[in-house]
XYZ file of C-alpha atoms in Angstrom:
562
model
C 27.047 -10.659 -39.368
C 30.060 -8.652 -38.082
C 31.418 -11.452 -36.688
C 30.602 -14.623 -38.860
C 32.927 -17.290 -37.678
C 31.475 -16.536 -34.524
C 28.190 -18.541 -34.375
C 29.948 -21.398 -35.828
C 32.664 -21.434 -33.354
C 30.604 -21.315 -30.271
C 28.628 -24.612 -32.036
C 31.639 -26.453 -32.175
C 32.539 -25.765 -28.555
C 28.688 -27.061 -27.849
C 29.503 -30.532 -29.503
C 32.520 -30.714 -26.798
C 31.120 -29.740 -24.163
C 29.170 -32.515 -21.726
C 25.468 -32.691 -21.388
C 24.861 -32.718 -16.981
C 21.349 -33.141 -15.674
C 22.900 -33.100 -11.912
C 20.078 -30.911 -9.977
C 23.037 -29.349 -8.119
C 24.595 -28.006 -11.805
C 21.724 -26.707 -13.416
C 20.926 -24.070 -15.999
C 17.686 -22.872 -14.109
C 15.365 -21.304 -17.077
C 13.417 -18.851 -14.630
C 13.526 -15.639 -16.837
C 13.004 -15.053 -20.267
C 16.353 -16.465 -22.901
C 18.373 -13.473 -23.314
C 19.180 -13.116 -27.504
C 22.768 -11.490 -26.548
C 25.499 -12.647 -24.453
C 28.628 -10.774 -23.867
C 31.902 -12.622 -23.200
C 33.610 -10.789 -20.672
C 36.284 -13.063 -20.047
C 38.974 -12.487 -22.746
C 36.745 -11.397 -25.849
C 34.884 -8.132 -24.091
C 34.351 -7.052 -27.967
C 32.387 -10.027 -28.827
C 28.429 -9.776 -29.160
C 26.780 -12.593 -30.653
C 23.480 -14.610 -31.017
C 23.052 -17.374 -28.544
C 22.111 -20.707 -30.415
C 19.504 -21.598 -27.533
C 16.380 -23.413 -28.858
C 13.343 -22.179 -27.519
C 12.440 -25.267 -25.531
C 15.753 -25.470 -24.323
C 16.257 -27.494 -20.695
C 19.340 -29.399 -21.382
C 22.461 -27.905 -18.375
C 25.910 -27.164 -19.757
C 28.492 -27.735 -17.651
C 30.587 -24.916 -18.328
C 34.448 -25.300 -17.892
C 36.214 -22.566 -15.776
C 38.343 -21.122 -18.330
C 35.316 -19.793 -20.056
C 33.521 -16.606 -17.726
C 32.623 -14.637 -15.785
C 29.820 -14.166 -17.986
C 27.436 -11.062 -18.707
C 24.333 -10.807 -19.898
C 22.571 -8.298 -22.059
C 18.930 -7.554 -20.750
C 18.381 -10.316 -18.598
C 18.941 -11.288 -14.918
C 21.570 -13.869 -14.908
C 24.939 -14.153 -13.472
C 27.617 -16.895 -13.101
C 28.500 -17.470 -9.697
C 32.398 -17.607 -8.906
C 34.102 -20.592 -9.822
C 33.671 -23.300 -7.888
C 32.792 -27.200 -9.288
C 29.211 -26.310 -8.328
C 28.758 -23.433 -9.867
C 25.142 -22.741 -11.245
C 23.427 -19.888 -12.876
C 21.760 -17.767 -10.998
C 18.446 -16.640 -12.372
C 16.309 -14.136 -10.227
C 12.979 -13.307 -10.951
C 12.864 -10.842 -13.301
C 12.998 -7.384 -11.261
C 10.215 -5.185 -12.064
C 11.218 -1.131 -13.003
C 10.365 2.145 -13.603
C 10.904 3.762 -17.351
C 13.943 4.115 -17.810
C 15.612 1.946 -15.108
C 17.992 -0.594 -15.904
C 17.680 -4.097 -14.267
C 18.906 -4.651 -10.705
C 21.467 -7.184 -11.080
C 22.722 -5.454 -14.145
C 23.548 -2.323 -12.379
C 25.436 -4.783 -9.503
C 27.396 -6.294 -12.187
C 28.375 -2.527 -13.521
C 29.314 -1.331 -10.353
C 31.450 -4.310 -9.714
C 29.987 -6.099 -6.932
C 30.856 -9.673 -6.663
C 28.484 -12.558 -5.086
C 30.357 -13.623 -2.103
C 28.811 -16.872 -1.545
C 31.340 -19.870 -0.739
C 31.317 -23.722 -1.741
C 30.333 -24.172 1.884
C 27.204 -22.042 2.189
C 26.292 -23.908 -1.501
C 26.807 -27.057 -0.208
C 24.753 -26.398 2.994
C 21.638 -25.174 0.670
C 22.064 -27.609 -2.151
C 18.470 -29.304 -1.400
C 17.177 -25.651 -1.770
C 17.617 -25.224 -5.363
C 15.654 -21.581 -4.689
C 18.222 -20.370 -2.596
C 20.957 -21.416 -5.066
C 19.186 -20.009 -7.888
C 18.081 -16.585 -6.792
C 20.170 -13.545 -5.757
C 19.278 -10.653 -3.813
C 19.865 -7.412 -5.512
C 21.747 -4.351 -3.312
C 21.412 -0.799 -3.576
C 24.191 0.538 -0.733
C 23.419 4.013 -1.560
C 19.756 3.938 -0.073
C 19.538 0.959 1.771
C 20.167 0.782 5.823
C 22.928 -1.439 7.569
C 20.052 -4.358 7.090
C 20.211 -5.998 3.460
C 17.689 -5.531 1.139
C 16.018 -2.649 3.086
C 15.274 0.898 2.060
C 15.589 3.764 4.862
C 12.184 5.945 5.586
C 13.099 9.136 7.326
C 10.654 11.267 9.804
C 9.248 14.522 8.383
C 8.842 16.958 10.852
C 6.131 19.840 11.278
C 6.878 20.928 15.051
C 10.099 21.385 16.804
C 8.859 19.432 19.870
C 7.784 16.090 17.698
C 8.404 12.811 17.665
C 12.181 13.494 17.652
C 11.652 13.343 21.546
C 9.890 9.925 21.895
C 12.284 8.289 19.808
C 15.345 8.768 21.349
C 13.881 9.562 24.979
C 12.455 7.391 27.723
C 9.202 5.729 26.358
C 8.027 5.586 29.899
C 7.609 9.516 30.207
C 4.316 10.260 31.724
C 2.003 12.105 29.582
C 0.059 13.931 32.207
C 2.962 15.787 33.766
C 2.432 19.522 34.439
C 4.520 20.559 31.285
C 2.086 18.455 29.119
C -0.812 18.209 30.724
C -2.808 19.909 28.154
C -0.935 18.208 25.260
C -1.758 14.619 24.105
C 0.694 13.552 21.490
C -0.112 9.879 19.474
C 0.724 8.196 16.496
C -1.776 6.403 13.943
C -0.643 3.929 11.286
C -2.508 2.881 8.671
C -1.298 -0.520 6.617
C -2.841 -2.849 3.953
C -0.947 -6.060 5.093
C -2.248 -8.028 2.539
C -4.154 -11.157 2.507
C -3.157 -14.626 1.980
C -5.776 -15.718 0.530
C -6.054 -12.577 -2.009
C -2.151 -12.717 -2.756
C -2.921 -16.453 -3.755
C -5.782 -15.717 -5.628
C -3.856 -12.779 -7.562
C -1.043 -14.696 -7.988
C -0.369 -12.798 -11.577
C 0.741 -9.455 -9.328
C 3.189 -11.011 -7.871
C 5.290 -12.756 -10.264
C 8.462 -10.731 -10.001
C 8.547 -12.447 -6.124
C 10.731 -15.279 -4.703
C 8.226 -17.882 -3.731
C 9.674 -18.559 -0.355
C 8.819 -14.922 0.436
C 4.909 -14.998 -0.187
C 4.067 -17.575 2.160
C 2.376 -16.407 5.356
C 4.843 -18.386 7.904
C 7.332 -16.348 6.610
C 5.583 -13.113 5.949
C 3.799 -12.147 8.874
C 6.819 -12.355 11.454
C 8.149 -9.370 9.222
C 4.449 -7.777 9.500
C 4.623 -7.691 13.286
C 8.281 -6.681 13.542
C 7.595 -3.516 11.504
C 4.480 -2.843 13.601
C 7.007 -3.390 16.641
C 9.512 -0.925 15.228
C 7.289 1.865 14.129
C 5.196 1.437 17.618
C 1.978 3.638 16.423
C -0.643 4.318 19.286
C -3.606 3.405 16.610
C -3.302 0.620 14.092
C -5.766 0.931 11.371
C -5.295 -2.535 9.475
C -6.592 -3.820 5.975
C -6.471 -7.194 4.500
C -6.850 -8.606 7.830
C -7.311 -12.111 6.997
C -9.993 -13.720 9.760
C -8.458 -16.918 10.410
C -4.837 -15.340 10.862
C -6.938 -12.748 12.977
C -8.485 -15.075 14.936
C -5.271 -17.454 15.610
C -2.247 -14.937 15.753
C -2.486 -11.326 14.929
C -5.338 -10.619 17.450
C -2.828 -12.418 20.363
C 0.287 -11.045 18.966
C -0.855 -7.491 18.855
C -2.642 -7.956 22.513
C 0.862 -8.820 23.808
C 2.124 -5.406 22.530
C -0.414 -3.963 24.436
C -3.353 -3.077 22.084
C -6.983 -3.490 22.268
C -8.051 -4.952 19.346
C -11.618 -4.194 17.324
C -11.837 -6.292 14.039
C -14.685 -6.279 11.468
C -14.655 -8.933 8.863
C -16.368 -8.668 5.407
C -19.557 -10.228 4.721
C -19.909 -12.904 2.229
C -17.828 -15.648 1.389
C -14.875 -12.981 1.742
C -12.264 -14.293 4.725
C -10.621 -10.969 5.222
C -11.532 -7.824 7.202
C -10.356 -4.268 8.833
C -8.975 -4.136 12.195
C -8.534 -0.914 14.521
C -6.235 -1.693 17.021
C -4.944 0.742 20.026
C -2.897 1.277 23.079
C -4.754 0.943 26.077
C -2.126 2.816 27.722
C -2.965 5.808 25.787
C -7.153 5.122 24.838
C -10.126 3.927 26.344
C -12.491 2.755 24.205
C -16.249 4.491 23.771
C -17.730 2.638 20.961
C -17.232 0.632 18.111
C -19.475 0.545 15.319
C -19.012 -1.610 11.986
C -20.352 -0.732 8.939
C -21.533 -3.147 6.149
C -21.231 -1.705 2.491
C -23.293 -4.757 1.534
C -27.396 -4.333 1.197
C -29.409 -7.349 -0.168
C -32.538 -5.057 -1.166
C -30.046 -2.681 -3.418
C -28.488 -3.970 -5.888
C -25.821 -1.311 -6.643
C -24.823 -2.562 -3.435
C -23.695 -6.133 -3.924
C -20.155 -5.995 -3.027
C -18.866 -7.220 0.815
C -16.869 -3.796 1.478
C -16.840 -3.247 5.058
C -15.314 -0.248 7.274
C -14.902 0.444 10.924
C -15.572 3.338 13.246
C -14.031 3.858 16.890
C -14.664 6.593 19.682
C -11.340 6.514 21.355
C -11.044 8.726 24.912
C -7.652 9.307 25.528
C -6.372 8.418 28.833
C -5.186 11.829 30.486
C -6.269 14.834 32.331
C -7.790 17.649 30.285
C -10.548 20.235 30.925
C -13.278 18.931 27.871
C -12.728 15.068 28.030
C -12.322 15.417 24.116
C -12.699 12.036 22.212
C -11.116 11.064 19.069
C -13.142 9.187 16.101
C -10.916 6.749 14.464
C -12.624 5.517 10.884
C -10.948 2.443 8.640
C -11.967 1.118 5.305
C -11.162 -0.738 2.287
C -13.356 0.582 -0.389
C -13.997 -1.558 -3.157
C -11.324 -2.237 -6.173
C -12.952 -2.335 -9.395
C -12.071 0.553 -11.540
C -15.191 1.161 -13.258
C -17.563 0.899 -10.531
C -17.167 4.381 -9.144
C -20.685 4.660 -8.417
C -20.209 1.909 -5.380
C -16.962 3.197 -4.083
C -19.009 6.740 -3.780
C -22.123 5.277 -2.025
C -19.580 3.172 0.144
C -17.600 6.289 1.247
C -20.904 7.650 1.840
C -22.360 5.713 4.322
C -19.095 5.723 6.328
C -19.104 9.167 6.679
C -22.426 8.916 7.286
C -21.449 6.616 10.419
C -19.159 8.995 11.098
C -21.868 11.890 11.171
C -23.497 10.074 13.837
C -20.761 8.803 15.730
C -18.402 12.141 15.991
C -21.126 14.811 17.747
C -20.181 15.808 21.191
C -22.753 16.709 23.866
C -22.010 20.609 23.269
C -23.021 19.877 19.461
C -19.363 20.015 18.199
C -17.658 17.544 16.110
C -14.663 15.537 18.065
C -10.906 15.309 16.099
C -11.562 12.790 13.151
C -8.952 10.740 11.463
C -10.067 8.619 8.385
C -7.580 5.853 7.298
C -7.588 2.741 4.723
C -7.064 1.986 1.095
C -9.443 3.386 -0.636
C -8.435 2.414 -4.270
C -8.194 5.664 -5.874
C -5.565 8.204 -6.706
C -4.838 11.722 -5.823
C -6.453 13.998 -7.475
C -9.194 11.924 -8.747
C -13.121 12.968 -8.114
C -13.355 10.631 -5.209
C -10.558 12.098 -3.826
C -11.018 15.512 -3.838
C -14.516 14.683 -2.510
C -12.798 13.384 0.633
C -10.753 16.610 0.858
C -12.803 19.275 -0.108
C -16.164 18.439 0.971
C -18.117 18.554 -2.249
C -18.875 16.938 -6.069
C -20.408 17.405 -8.321
C -20.822 14.582 -10.279
C -23.340 15.652 -13.386
C -21.446 14.004 -16.195
C -18.905 12.211 -14.386
C -18.248 9.005 -16.070
C -18.001 5.924 -13.600
C -14.428 4.542 -14.721
C -13.240 7.980 -13.860
C -14.272 8.375 -10.133
C -11.118 6.346 -8.734
C -9.008 7.581 -11.707
C -7.231 4.175 -11.571
C -7.480 4.212 -15.301
C -6.139 6.411 -17.390
C -8.241 5.493 -20.343
C -11.266 3.684 -18.660
C -13.560 2.109 -20.894
C -16.855 2.732 -21.421
C -19.437 6.384 -21.478
C -21.782 5.315 -18.648
C -21.871 8.309 -16.356
C -22.960 8.618 -12.585
C -27.074 8.023 -12.591
C -28.569 11.038 -10.625
C -28.969 10.578 -7.420
C -26.302 7.851 -7.191
C -28.173 5.905 -4.363
C -31.896 5.287 -3.864
C -33.572 6.906 -1.764
C -34.378 3.257 0.669
C -30.746 3.406 1.507
C -31.452 6.320 4.027
C -28.710 8.314 3.338
C -29.345 12.186 2.240
C -26.737 13.804 -0.465
C -24.887 15.470 2.733
C -23.554 12.164 3.516
C -25.827 11.962 7.146
C -28.494 9.370 8.010
C -32.176 10.372 7.229
C -34.756 9.937 9.922
C -38.147 10.227 9.230
C -37.824 13.397 11.478
C -35.321 14.854 9.441
C -37.378 13.951 6.444
C -40.331 15.823 7.778
C -38.484 18.751 8.577
C -36.754 18.896 5.405
C -40.283 18.345 3.501
C -42.188 21.128 5.997
C -38.994 23.509 4.991
C -39.459 23.061 0.835
C -43.093 23.755 0.849
C -42.046 27.079 3.199
C -40.016 28.120 0.963
C -42.109 27.023 -2.346
C -45.172 28.587 -0.711
C -42.599 32.294 -0.341
C -41.034 31.979 -4.100
C -43.944 32.274 -6.235
C -41.196 30.657 -9.078
C -41.984 27.040 -9.412
C -39.987 26.279 -12.916
C -36.619 27.961 -11.180
C -37.317 26.098 -7.662
C -37.670 22.744 -9.753
C -34.171 23.365 -11.706
C -32.515 24.516 -8.537
C -33.295 21.225 -6.902
C -31.954 18.791 -9.785
C -28.957 20.980 -9.819
C -28.621 20.477 -5.891
C -29.331 16.678 -6.248
C -26.312 16.015 -8.554
C -24.194 17.397 -5.621
C -22.807 15.345 -2.782
C -21.572 17.215 0.271
C -20.119 16.341 3.554
C -19.362 18.381 6.768
C -16.129 17.033 7.747
C -13.303 19.231 6.655
C -10.435 17.285 6.004
C -6.465 17.176 5.352
C -4.131 14.876 3.970
C -1.442 13.552 5.969
C 0.546 13.010 2.857
C 1.306 15.521 0.312
C 1.451 12.580 -3.140
C 4.306 14.498 -4.745
C 8.137 14.821 -3.422
C 8.116 19.013 -3.698
C 12.025 18.780 -5.255
C 11.224 16.544 -8.151
C 7.381 16.612 -8.506
C 8.039 12.715 -8.577
C 4.806 10.991 -7.011
C 4.413 8.755 -3.826
C 3.896 5.367 -3.822
C 2.221 3.528 -1.257
C 1.596 0.116 -3.134
C 3.814 -1.423 -5.685
C 3.663 -4.763 -7.314
C 3.630 -6.367 -10.819
C 1.281 -4.256 -12.416
C 1.306 -0.834 -10.617
C 2.762 1.382 -8.559
C 0.250 3.706 -7.043
C -0.820 5.832 -4.302
C -3.818 4.255 -3.030
C -3.747 4.244 1.203
C -4.526 7.660 2.978
C -4.795 9.125 6.534
C -7.047 11.814 6.519
C -7.839 13.902 9.476
C -9.404 16.987 10.907
C -7.016 19.945 11.411
C -7.008 22.446 13.717
C -7.057 26.078 13.205
C -3.192 26.181 13.501
C -1.654 23.576 11.636
C 0.283 24.616 9.143
C 0.835 21.167 7.604
C -3.171 21.386 7.029
C -4.878 22.752 3.731
C -6.748 25.771 4.984
C -10.366 26.331 6.237
C -10.726 23.603 8.680
C -14.557 24.513 10.040
C -15.132 25.805 13.551
C -17.906 23.210 14.173
C -15.060 20.805 15.571
C -13.875 20.247 19.085
C -10.523 21.728 18.485
C -8.798 19.829 16.199
C -5.837 17.848 15.135
C -2.165 19.469 14.649
C 0.034 16.978 12.321
C 3.220 17.310 14.010
C 5.283 14.483 11.749
C 5.139 11.975 8.917
C 7.161 8.628 8.015
C 8.126 9.626 4.630
C 6.726 7.575 1.725
C 8.745 6.322 -1.456
C 9.089 6.418 -5.263
C 8.501 3.845 -7.647
C 12.219 3.651 -8.492
C 13.152 3.609 -5.050
C 10.925 0.066 -4.235
C 12.160 -1.641 -7.387
C 16.000 -1.066 -5.774
C 14.441 -3.744 -3.611
C 12.197 -5.907 -6.236
C 9.306 -3.790 -5.636
C 6.552 -5.371 -2.960
C 6.618 -7.789 -1.118
C 9.914 -8.493 -0.951
C 12.515 -10.209 1.709
C 11.989 -7.464 4.707
C 8.857 -5.588 3.210
C 5.792 -8.423 3.222
C 2.910 -6.322 1.948
C 2.511 -5.081 -1.833
C 1.385 -1.579 0.518
C 3.633 0.290 2.762
C 2.864 1.572 5.863
C 1.842 5.247 6.532
C 2.316 6.580 9.765
C 1.661 10.033 11.359
C 1.962 11.616 14.715
C -0.815 14.148 15.677
C -1.354 15.927 18.744
C -5.146 16.909 20.178
C -5.638 20.796 20.160
C -8.511 21.678 22.632
C -11.037 24.538 21.824
């Protein structure tokens, strides 16, 4: 109503404009049509409704004296004025609350599209290259277009600083470092192509060409090369890709690869790859979470546990236990998630004991599909969880208001699984000893009722005997902003972790590391994570340079001998 003449003026102009259907001069409608247009040329004050029908598909050729245009609440932009000018309609950039659309940010900051007529003619047969633009944020990006810098955070002076800038051929067995063994571990969900295509609704913000495996794999491999970890724990490794190119590519980089495919018809799995120059393999132990005879365990997730021997001269020949898993996603099946976790911990408990009875240092990596502070996360870090009355939908913390009020049963899994509430395998001998101990205690205590009550309370508590710390703190200390390990159209949260058994003198770890461990691990440094806001400056994940919907986690450890 403020400018009543303007709509009529625009209608009159529209009658004089010629409709063009030429493929190289299209108005691509890949984004929702904005209901408001601002004329940024001679009439910056003009704001009026755009008279476009809902099913509008005609392509208007704009006379060169109109423009440039600015579209409010949209990612539209008009190219520099060439004869083949067209509207560039990038897919909507998902963003955190209160964040402006990226294309709008770029226009307001005075950045211009630097494309030339010659470049446009070269790509005239590639509509997508013409009609999509890449947003940049110069302050937060490195020199490579569309990337965000992640830096190393150190907890020890003599850390990866030396490893990055000095010759990588330094002999670790030299007299100065004879008692020290430093190594890096990466956890990375590389996004199975099958899962990407089955869940395309999560990647509506991405250009289609960026989602093709032939584009994605070189990026992922380049990322692995650059980060140069000594141990890789990879999730969502598709079996056919692993067989045809992933395994051979990593072997050419000096890795030995162990792989466990998911059961059933699921075509992906977990891989642990280690540099043969740093480790030798003692044992490889796959874990299948599917059990045909147990209805609770009807999912096809898996885990993999390796026992590695460091290649260096030390007094005690300490081994290192590396575990990798990808737990069930379903936010409403916390009972399955906890049972899968207990099965993984039981396998670790059977692999980690050394000849002298102590446990070797342990690192557990993976996509746990649980958020920081959730009951499942707390159980991993604190070693105990009383789940009496706990709603199944609250176990992973993925949903703020989970549907359904069903609580975890006591016990969660049946006895025939063969895993105790302490997350260790129950052998017949152990069962006999436990039964004998219970009978002896019952004979000594003539208080039958109290014993029954105590045993019922005990049965609702899960325990494990690994004192584990998380490499990441999950929040940026300066702002309290959450760290993010995965980011797509539906969510941006932390679900990936690296847990480790900390040495007693590890200042970066939680207090109270157990003495039963054979020395332990000291966290020397970690590759920092990003915020949701950071990630949406490059259009979330996957993007042009990061080809998974997860970020790689990377930490450097020092093996401390007891």
